GROMACS .gro file of N, CA and C in nm:
model
  384
    1MET      N    1  -5.996 -23.289  14.276
    1MET     CA    2  -5.948 -23.215  14.385
    1MET      C    3  -6.011 -23.086  14.385
    2GLU      N    4  -6.027 -23.039  14.509
    2GLU     CA    5  -6.078 -22.899  14.539
    2GLU      C    6  -5.981 -22.790  14.501
    3VAL      N    7  -6.026 -22.690  14.445
    3VAL     CA    8  -5.935 -22.570  14.400
    3VAL      C    9  -5.845 -22.529  14.527
    4LYS      N   10  -5.894 -22.522  14.632
    4LYS     CA   11  -5.825 -22.466  14.758
    4LYS      C   12  -5.703 -22.573  14.793
    5SER      N   13  -5.720 -22.689  14.780
    5SER     CA   14  -5.621 -22.796  14.800
    5SER      C   15  -5.514 -22.780  14.688
    6ALA      N   16  -5.561 -22.770  14.569
    6ALA     CA   17  -5.449 -22.747  14.452
    6ALA      C   18  -5.374 -22.630  14.479
    7LEU      N   19  -5.439 -22.524  14.513
    7LEU     CA   20  -5.358 -22.398  14.541
    7LEU      C   21  -5.251 -22.423  14.647
    8ASP      N   22  -5.304 -22.486  14.745
    8ASP     CA   23  -5.200 -22.510  14.856
    8ASP      C   24  -5.068 -22.596  14.801
    9LEU      N   25  -5.113 -22.699  14.724
    9LEU     CA   26  -5.014 -22.789  14.677
    9LEU      C   27  -4.910 -22.700  14.576
   10VAL      N   28  -4.954 -22.634  14.492
   10VAL     CA   29  -4.877 -22.551  14.394
   10VAL      C   30  -4.794 -22.453  14.460
   11ASN      N   31  -4.853 -22.381  14.558
   11ASN     CA   32  -4.789 -22.274  14.620
   11ASN      C   33  -4.674 -22.317  14.720
   12ALA      N   34  -4.685 -22.457  14.728
   12ALA     CA   35  -4.573 -22.517  14.829
   12ALA      C   36  -4.450 -22.578  14.731
   13ILE      N   37  -4.454 -22.560  14.600
   13ILE     CA   38  -4.355 -22.619  14.519
   13ILE      C   39  -4.230 -22.543  14.512
   14ILE      N   40  -4.128 -22.609  14.531
   14ILE     CA   41  -3.983 -22.540  14.522
   14ILE      C   42  -3.919 -22.591  14.394
   15TYR      N   43  -3.857 -22.517  14.313
   15TYR     CA   44  -3.765 -22.541  14.203
   15TYR      C   45  -3.640 -22.488  14.209
   16LYS      N   46  -3.577 -22.436  14.106
   16LYS     CA   47  -3.443 -22.383  14.104
   16LYS      C   48  -3.436 -22.242  14.173
   17PRO      N   49  -3.314 -22.219  14.205
   17PRO     CA   50  -3.293 -22.095  14.284
   17PRO      C   51  -3.340 -21.973  14.178
   18GLY      N   52  -3.419 -21.877  14.238
   18GLY     CA   53  -3.481 -21.772  14.171
   18GLY      C   54  -3.599 -21.800  14.090
   19TRP      N   55  -3.647 -21.929  14.082
   19TRP     CA   56  -3.764 -21.962  14.029
   19TRP      C   57  -3.882 -21.953  14.115
   20ARG      N   58  -4.002 -21.906  14.102
   20ARG     CA   59  -4.104 -21.901  14.193
   20ARG      C   60  -4.234 -21.958  14.115
   21ILE      N   61  -4.302 -22.045  14.174
   21ILE     CA   62  -4.418 -22.104  14.114
   21ILE      C   63  -4.545 -22.064  14.221
   22SER      N   64  -4.643 -22.003  14.150
   22SER     CA   65  -4.750 -21.955  14.239
   22SER      C   66  -4.867 -21.996  14.165
   23ALA      N   67  -4.984 -21.988  14.239
   23ALA     CA   68  -5.105 -22.017  14.175
   23ALA      C   69  -5.218 -21.929  14.256
   24GLU      N   70  -5.335 -21.907  14.176
   24GLU     CA   71  -5.449 -21.840  14.225
   24GLU      C   72  -5.583 -21.903  14.163
   25ASP      N   73  -5.677 -21.874  14.237
   25ASP     CA   74  -5.812 -21.931  14.184
   25ASP      C   75  -5.839 -21.878  14.040
   26HIS      N   76  -5.891 -21.963  13.964
   26HIS     CA   77  -5.930 -21.912  13.828
   26HIS      C   78  -6.073 -21.971  13.798
   27THR      N   79  -6.159 -21.996  13.904
   27THR     CA   80  -6.285 -22.046  13.876
   27THR      C   81  -6.377 -21.944  13.826
   28ASN      N   82  -6.341 -21.818  13.838
   28ASN     CA   83  -6.417 -21.711  13.772
   28ASN      C   84  -6.426 -21.723  13.622
   29ARG      N   85  -6.323 -21.796  13.548
   29ARG     CA   86  -6.303 -21.804  13.411
   29ARG      C   87  -6.331 -21.956  13.357
   30PHE      N   88  -6.282 -22.031  13.449
   30PHE     CA   89  -6.289 -22.188  13.407
   30PHE      C   90  -6.338 -22.252  13.527
   31GLU      N   91  -6.438 -22.340  13.526
   31GLU     CA   92  -6.478 -22.425  13.638
   31GLU      C   93  -6.361 -22.524  13.667
   32GLY      N   94  -6.352 -22.535  13.797
   32GLY     CA   95  -6.238 -22.624  13.858
   32GLY      C   96  -6.102 -22.597  13.827
   33ALA      N   97  -6.067 -22.464  13.805
   33ALA     CA   98  -5.938 -22.432  13.748
   33ALA      C   99  -5.865 -22.339  13.834
   34ILE      N  100  -5.727 -22.341  13.835
   34ILE     CA  101  -5.642 -22.257  13.894
   34ILE      C  102  -5.566 -22.179  13.777
   35LYS      N  103  -5.501 -22.070  13.808
   35LYS     CA  104  -5.412 -22.011  13.713
   35LYS      C  105  -5.265 -22.014  13.779
   36VAL      N  106  -5.162 -22.074  13.707
   36VAL     CA  107  -5.037 -22.098  13.758
   36VAL      C  108  -4.939 -21.994  13.693
   37ARG      N  109  -4.855 -21.932  13.778
   37ARG     CA  110  -4.755 -21.843  13.717
   37ARG      C  111  -4.619 -21.891  13.761
   38ILE      N  112  -4.532 -21.899  13.668
   38ILE     CA  113  -4.388 -21.934  13.688
   38ILE      C  114  -4.316 -21.827  13.659
   39ASP      N  115  -4.243 -21.746  13.756
   39ASP     CA  116  -4.143 -21.648  13.732
   39ASP      C  117  -4.017 -21.710  13.735
   40TYR      N  118  -3.916 -21.674  13.646
   40TYR     CA  119  -3.787 -21.722  13.653
   40TYR      C  120  -3.682 -21.632  13.594
   41PRO      N  121  -3.556 -21.644  13.652
   41PRO     CA  122  -3.451 -21.556  13.580
   41PRO      C  123  -3.417 -21.613  13.448
   42ALA      N  124  -3.366 -21.525  13.365
   42ALA     CA  125  -3.311 -21.574  13.245
   42ALA      C  126  -3.207 -21.474  13.191
   43ARG      N  127  -3.144 -21.483  13.086
   43ARG     CA  128  -3.058 -21.407  13.011
   43ARG      C  129  -3.128 -21.348  12.885
   44ALA      N  130  -3.091 -21.225  12.848
   44ALA     CA  131  -3.134 -21.181  12.714
   44ALA      C  132  -3.072 -21.270  12.609
   45SER      N  133  -3.152 -21.305  12.515
   45SER     CA  134  -3.108 -21.420  12.418
   45SER      C  135  -3.082 -21.364  12.269
   46GLU      N  136  -3.094 -21.244  12.251
   46GLU     CA  137  -3.068 -21.179  12.110
   46GLU      C  138  -2.941 -21.212  12.062
   47ARG      N  139  -2.933 -21.213  11.933
   47ARG     CA  140  -2.817 -21.259  11.851
   47ARG      C  141  -2.695 -21.176  11.909
   48ASP      N  142  -2.707 -21.052  11.924
   48ASP     CA  143  -2.592 -20.971  11.955
   48ASP      C  144  -2.545 -20.992  12.112
   49GLU      N  145  -2.633 -21.072  12.182
   49GLU     CA  146  -2.583 -21.097  12.322
   49GLU      C  147  -2.491 -21.225  12.333
   50ALA      N  148  -2.510 -21.308  12.225
   50ALA     CA  149  -2.422 -21.437  12.209
   50ALA      C  150  -2.278 -21.403  12.189
   51PRO      N  151  -2.194 -21.473  12.247
   51PRO     CA  152  -2.202 -21.598  12.319
   51PRO      C  153  -2.215 -21.604  12.457
   52ASP      N  154  -2.193 -21.482  12.517
   52ASP     CA  155  -2.193 -21.470  12.666
   52ASP      C  156  -2.318 -21.448  12.748
   53TYR      N  157  -2.410 -21.394  12.666
   53TYR     CA  158  -2.550 -21.359  12.729
   53TYR      C  159  -2.545 -21.296  12.878
   54GLU      N  160  -2.482 -21.195  12.890
   54GLU     CA  161  -2.451 -21.135  13.012
   54GLU      C  162  -2.571 -21.062  13.061
   55ARG      N  163  -2.656 -21.011  12.995
   55ARG     CA  164  -2.770 -20.919  13.044
   55ARG      C  165  -2.882 -21.023  13.109
   56GLU      N  166  -2.898 -20.999  13.236
   56GLU     CA  167  -3.003 -21.068  13.315
   56GLU      C  168  -3.131 -21.015  13.303
   57ILE      N  169  -3.239 -21.090  13.278
   57ILE     CA  170  -3.378 -21.051  13.273
   57ILE      C  171  -3.458 -21.143  13.357
   58ASN      N  172  -3.578 -21.093  13.403
   58ASN     CA  173  -3.674 -21.191  13.464
   58ASN      C  174  -3.780 -21.195  13.387
   59THR      N  175  -3.842 -21.304  13.375
   59THR     CA  176  -3.955 -21.334  13.301
   59THR      C  177  -4.045 -21.433  13.353
   60TYR      N  178  -4.155 -21.466  13.285
   60TYR     CA  179  -4.260 -21.555  13.346
   60TYR      C  180  -4.354 -21.612  13.243
   61ALA      N  181  -4.414 -21.716  13.286
   61ALA     CA  182  -4.523 -21.802  13.202
   61ALA      C  183  -4.636 -21.815  13.292
   62THR      N  184  -4.762 -21.795  13.243
   62THR     CA  185  -4.888 -21.827  13.295
   62THR      C  186  -4.971 -21.923  13.216
   63PHE      N  187  -5.055 -22.000  13.273
   63PHE     CA  188  -5.133 -22.094  13.226
   63PHE      C  189  -5.238 -22.138  13.311
   64PRO      N  190  -5.357 -22.170  13.261
   64PRO     CA  191  -5.468 -22.226  13.339
   64PRO      C  192  -5.443 -22.377  13.360
   65LEU      N  193  -5.492 -22.420  13.463
   65LEU     CA  194  -5.488 -22.567  13.497
   65LEU      C  195  -5.614 -22.615  13.563
   66ILE      N  196  -5.681 -22.710  13.491
   66ILE     CA  197  -5.796 -22.774  13.544
   66ILE      C  198  -5.753 -22.869  13.646
   67VAL      N  199  -5.810 -22.865  13.769
   67VAL     CA  200  -5.753 -22.953  13.876
   67VAL      C  201  -5.860 -23.033  13.933
   68SER      N  202  -5.988 -23.019  13.882
   68SER     CA  203  -6.094 -23.093  13.948
   68SER      C  204  -6.086 -23.247  13.918
   69ASP      N  205  -6.004 -23.279  13.819
   69ASP     CA  206  -5.977 -23.427  13.784
   69ASP      C  207  -5.836 -23.485  13.828
   70CYS      N  208  -5.767 -23.393  13.920
   70CYS     CA  209  -5.642 -23.429  13.951
   70CYS      C  210  -5.628 -23.474  14.106
   71ASP      N  211  -5.528 -23.558  14.116
   71ASP     CA  212  -5.481 -23.577  14.251
   71ASP      C  213  -5.343 -23.506  14.279
   72ASP      N  214  -5.268 -23.515  14.387
   72ASP     CA  215  -5.155 -23.438  14.418
   72ASP      C  216  -5.056 -23.471  14.300
   73ILE      N  217  -5.027 -23.607  14.276
   73ILE     CA  218  -4.935 -23.653  14.181
   73ILE      C  219  -4.969 -23.586  14.053
   74GLY      N  220  -5.080 -23.591  14.017
   74GLY     CA  221  -5.129 -23.537  13.870
   74GLY      C  222  -5.091 -23.395  13.871
   75ILE      N  223  -5.107 -23.309  13.967
   75ILE     CA  224  -5.088 -23.167  13.968
   75ILE      C  225  -4.938 -23.148  13.964
   76TYR      N  226  -4.852 -23.234  14.029
   76TYR     CA  227  -4.712 -23.206  14.025
   76TYR      C  228  -4.658 -23.254  13.891
   77ARG      N  229  -4.724 -23.353  13.831
   77ARG     CA  230  -4.679 -23.394  13.698
   77ARG      C  231  -4.719 -23.276  13.586
   78ARG      N  232  -4.827 -23.230  13.606
   78ARG     CA  233  -4.863 -23.102  13.511
   78ARG      C  234  -4.783 -22.983  13.525
   79ILE      N  235  -4.726 -22.962  13.645
   79ILE     CA  236  -4.633 -22.853  13.665
   79ILE      C  237  -4.496 -22.881  13.607
   80VAL      N  238  -4.459 -22.998  13.623
   80VAL     CA  239  -4.331 -23.052  13.559
   80VAL      C  240  -4.348 -23.043  13.416
   81GLU      N  241  -4.439 -23.090  13.367
   81GLU     CA  242  -4.470 -23.064  13.217
   81GLU      C  243  -4.436 -22.926  13.148
   82LYS      N  244  -4.503 -22.831  13.250
   82LYS     CA  245  -4.477 -22.685  13.211
   82LYS      C  246  -4.334 -22.636  13.231
   83LEU      N  247  -4.273 -22.690  13.319
   83LEU     CA  248  -4.138 -22.646  13.355
   83LEU      C  249  -4.044 -22.705  13.235
   84ILE      N  250  -4.082 -22.818  13.178
   84ILE     CA  251  -4.015 -22.880  13.063
   84ILE      C  252  -4.031 -22.782  12.951
   85GLU      N  253  -4.161 -22.749  12.935
   85GLU     CA  254  -4.188 -22.652  12.819
   85GLU      C  255  -4.106 -22.535  12.829
   86ILE      N  256  -4.098 -22.452  12.942
   86ILE     CA  257  -4.019 -22.346  12.963
   86ILE      C  258  -3.875 -22.364  12.944
   87GLU      N  259  -3.808 -22.478  12.994
   87GLU     CA  260  -3.688 -22.504  12.970
   87GLU      C  261  -3.651 -22.523  12.807
   88THR      N  262  -3.733 -22.599  12.741
   88THR     CA  263  -3.723 -22.627  12.609
   88THR      C  264  -3.728 -22.495  12.523
   89HIS      N  265  -3.818 -22.420  12.564
   89HIS     CA  266  -3.829 -22.285  12.493
   89HIS      C  267  -3.693 -22.207  12.520
   90GLU      N  268  -3.651 -22.197  12.638
   90GLU     CA  269  -3.519 -22.132  12.659
   90GLU      C  270  -3.408 -22.186  12.582
   91ILE      N  271  -3.400 -22.324  12.573
   91ILE     CA  272  -3.297 -22.391  12.499
   91ILE      C  273  -3.298 -22.350  12.364
   92ARG      N  274  -3.406 -22.342  12.304
   92ARG     CA  275  -3.429 -22.307  12.155
   92ARG      C  276  -3.396 -22.184  12.132
   93GLU      N  277  -3.406 -22.077  12.229
   93GLU     CA  278  -3.360 -21.935  12.209
   93GLU      C  279  -3.205 -21.934  12.221
   94PHE      N  280  -3.143 -22.013  12.292
   94PHE     CA  281  -3.006 -21.983  12.313
   94PHE      C  282  -2.911 -22.087  12.231
   95LEU      N  283  -2.968 -22.183  12.170
   95LEU     CA  284  -2.873 -22.279  12.087
   95LEU      C  285  -2.856 -22.184  11.965
   96ARG      N  286  -2.726 -22.165  11.933
   96ARG     CA  287  -2.679 -22.080  11.824
   96ARG      C  288  -2.566 -22.148  11.751
   97VAL      N  289  -2.534 -22.117  11.622
   97VAL     CA  290  -2.438 -22.183  11.555
   97VAL      C  291  -2.353 -22.063  11.501
   98GLN      N  292  -2.200 -22.076  11.527
   98GLN     CA  293  -2.104 -21.980  11.470
   98GLN      C  294  -2.082 -22.007  11.323
   99PRO      N  295  -2.038 -21.915  11.253
   99PRO     CA  296  -2.002 -21.781  11.300
   99PRO      C  297  -2.115 -21.669  11.290
  100THR      N  298  -2.237 -21.713  11.236
  100THR     CA  299  -2.344 -21.607  11.235
  100THR      C  300  -2.430 -21.606  11.356
  101ARG      N  301  -2.405 -21.706  11.448
  101ARG     CA  302  -2.494 -21.702  11.571
  101ARG      C  303  -2.647 -21.730  11.531
  102TRP      N  304  -2.664 -21.812  11.430
  102TRP     CA  305  -2.795 -21.839  11.384
  102TRP      C  306  -2.866 -21.934  11.491
  103ALA      N  307  -2.981 -21.919  11.514
  103ALA     CA  308  -3.055 -21.985  11.603
  103ALA      C  309  -3.159 -22.068  11.534
  104PRO      N  310  -3.143 -22.201  11.480
  104PRO     CA  311  -3.218 -22.291  11.395
  104PRO      C  312  -3.354 -22.312  11.455
  105PHE      N  313  -3.363 -22.314  11.582
  105PHE     CA  314  -3.508 -22.350  11.644
  105PHE      C  315  -3.565 -22.246  11.725
  106HIS      N  316  -3.512 -22.112  11.685
  106HIS     CA  317  -3.564 -21.999  11.773
  106HIS      C  318  -3.720 -21.990  11.780
  107PRO      N  319  -3.769 -22.007  11.905
  107PRO     CA  320  -3.930 -22.012  11.928
  107PRO      C  321  -4.010 -21.883  11.904
  108HIS      N  322  -3.932 -21.779  11.858
  108HIS     CA  323  -4.006 -21.654  11.826
  108HIS      C  324  -3.998 -21.595  11.680
  109ARG      N  325  -3.942 -21.696  11.604
  109ARG     CA  326  -3.916 -21.684  11.462
  109ARG      C  327  -4.002 -21.803  11.386
  110ILE      N  328  -4.070 -21.767  11.271
  110ILE     CA  329  -4.165 -21.868  11.207
  110ILE      C  330  -4.073 -21.990  11.159
  111ASP      N  331  -3.955 -21.963  11.101
  111ASP     CA  332  -3.887 -22.055  11.047
  111ASP      C  333  -3.831 -22.158  11.168
  112GLY      N  334  -3.789 -22.101  11.278
  112GLY     CA  335  -3.749 -22.184  11.394
  112GLY      C  336  -3.854 -22.260  11.458
  113MET      N  337  -3.983 -22.193  11.452
  113MET     CA  338  -4.117 -22.271  11.493
  113MET      C  339  -4.133 -22.388  11.401
  114ARG      N  340  -4.108 -22.370  11.267
  114ARG     CA  341  -4.146 -22.471  11.189
  114ARG      C  342  -4.037 -22.580  11.179
  115ARG      N  343  -3.923 -22.561  11.208
  115ARG     CA  344  -3.818 -22.647  11.216
  115ARG      C  345  -3.833 -22.731  11.328
  116TRP      N  346  -3.875 -22.682  11.452
  116TRP     CA  347  -3.911 -22.751  11.559
  116TRP      C  348  -4.026 -22.835  11.549
  117GLY      N  349  -4.119 -22.798  11.456
  117GLY     CA  350  -4.228 -22.903  11.420
  117GLY      C  351  -4.365 -22.861  11.489
  118ASP      N  352  -4.368 -22.740  11.572
  118ASP     CA  353  -4.501 -22.714  11.640
  118ASP      C  354  -4.518 -22.573  11.653
  119PRO      N  355  -4.547 -22.493  11.538
  119PRO     CA  356  -4.562 -22.351  11.531
  119PRO      C  357  -4.680 -22.315  11.632
  120GLU      N  358  -4.783 -22.389  11.624
  120GLU     CA  359  -4.897 -22.343  11.714
  120GLU      C  360  -4.876 -22.368  11.865
  121GLY      N  361  -4.778 -22.469  11.895
  121GLY     CA  362  -4.742 -22.471  12.024
  121GLY      C  363  -4.670 -22.357  12.091
  122ASP      N  364  -4.577 -22.280  11.990
  122ASP     CA  365  -4.503 -22.173  12.041
  122ASP      C  366  -4.597 -22.046  12.054
  123LEU      N  367  -4.702 -22.034  11.970
  123LEU     CA  368  -4.792 -21.926  11.971
  123LEU      C  369  -4.868 -21.926  12.104
  124LYS      N  370  -4.901 -22.046  12.186
  124LYS     CA  371  -4.965 -22.047  12.292
  124LYS      C  372  -4.883 -22.045  12.419
  125PHE      N  373  -4.750 -22.021  12.410
  125PHE     CA  374  -4.653 -22.029  12.512
  125PHE      C  375  -4.663 -21.916  12.621
  126GLY      N  376  -4.697 -21.951  12.739
  126GLY     CA  377  -4.711 -21.865  12.849
  126GLY      C  378  -4.758 -21.719  12.856
  127ILE      N  379  -4.689 -21.626  12.783
  127ILE     CA  380  -4.712 -21.482  12.808
  127ILE      C  381  -4.771 -21.419  12.676
  128ALA      N  382  -4.841 -21.477  12.613
  128ALA     CA  383  -4.900 -21.414  12.488
  128ALA      C  384  -4.987 -21.301  12.527
   0.00000   0.00000   0.00000
């Protein structure tokens, strides 16, 4: 697929309220690539915020996507895979156990990364 076509497809995607998916040309860095950015609302997930997580924040993830070997369904599938990664990351931040509010799979802590089984995957997540 041509980069321009991929940009048009990605920039037309709608997801949850408050989420914005956008893309820009990234061929200056990688041949046949776009850079996708997903902005989304979240809640502050620090231990002292639990269990209500009242403080709202806005965050984002960015990633390159090689599109030269994709069709439209392939692009949509790759975006869905990234959305799943973001949602999984958020789940792991918010899952806590009383009474200490321990987060066994916290993606920003080495022990949580190891328990989840993919420390290197957490290190490459979106906004490093």
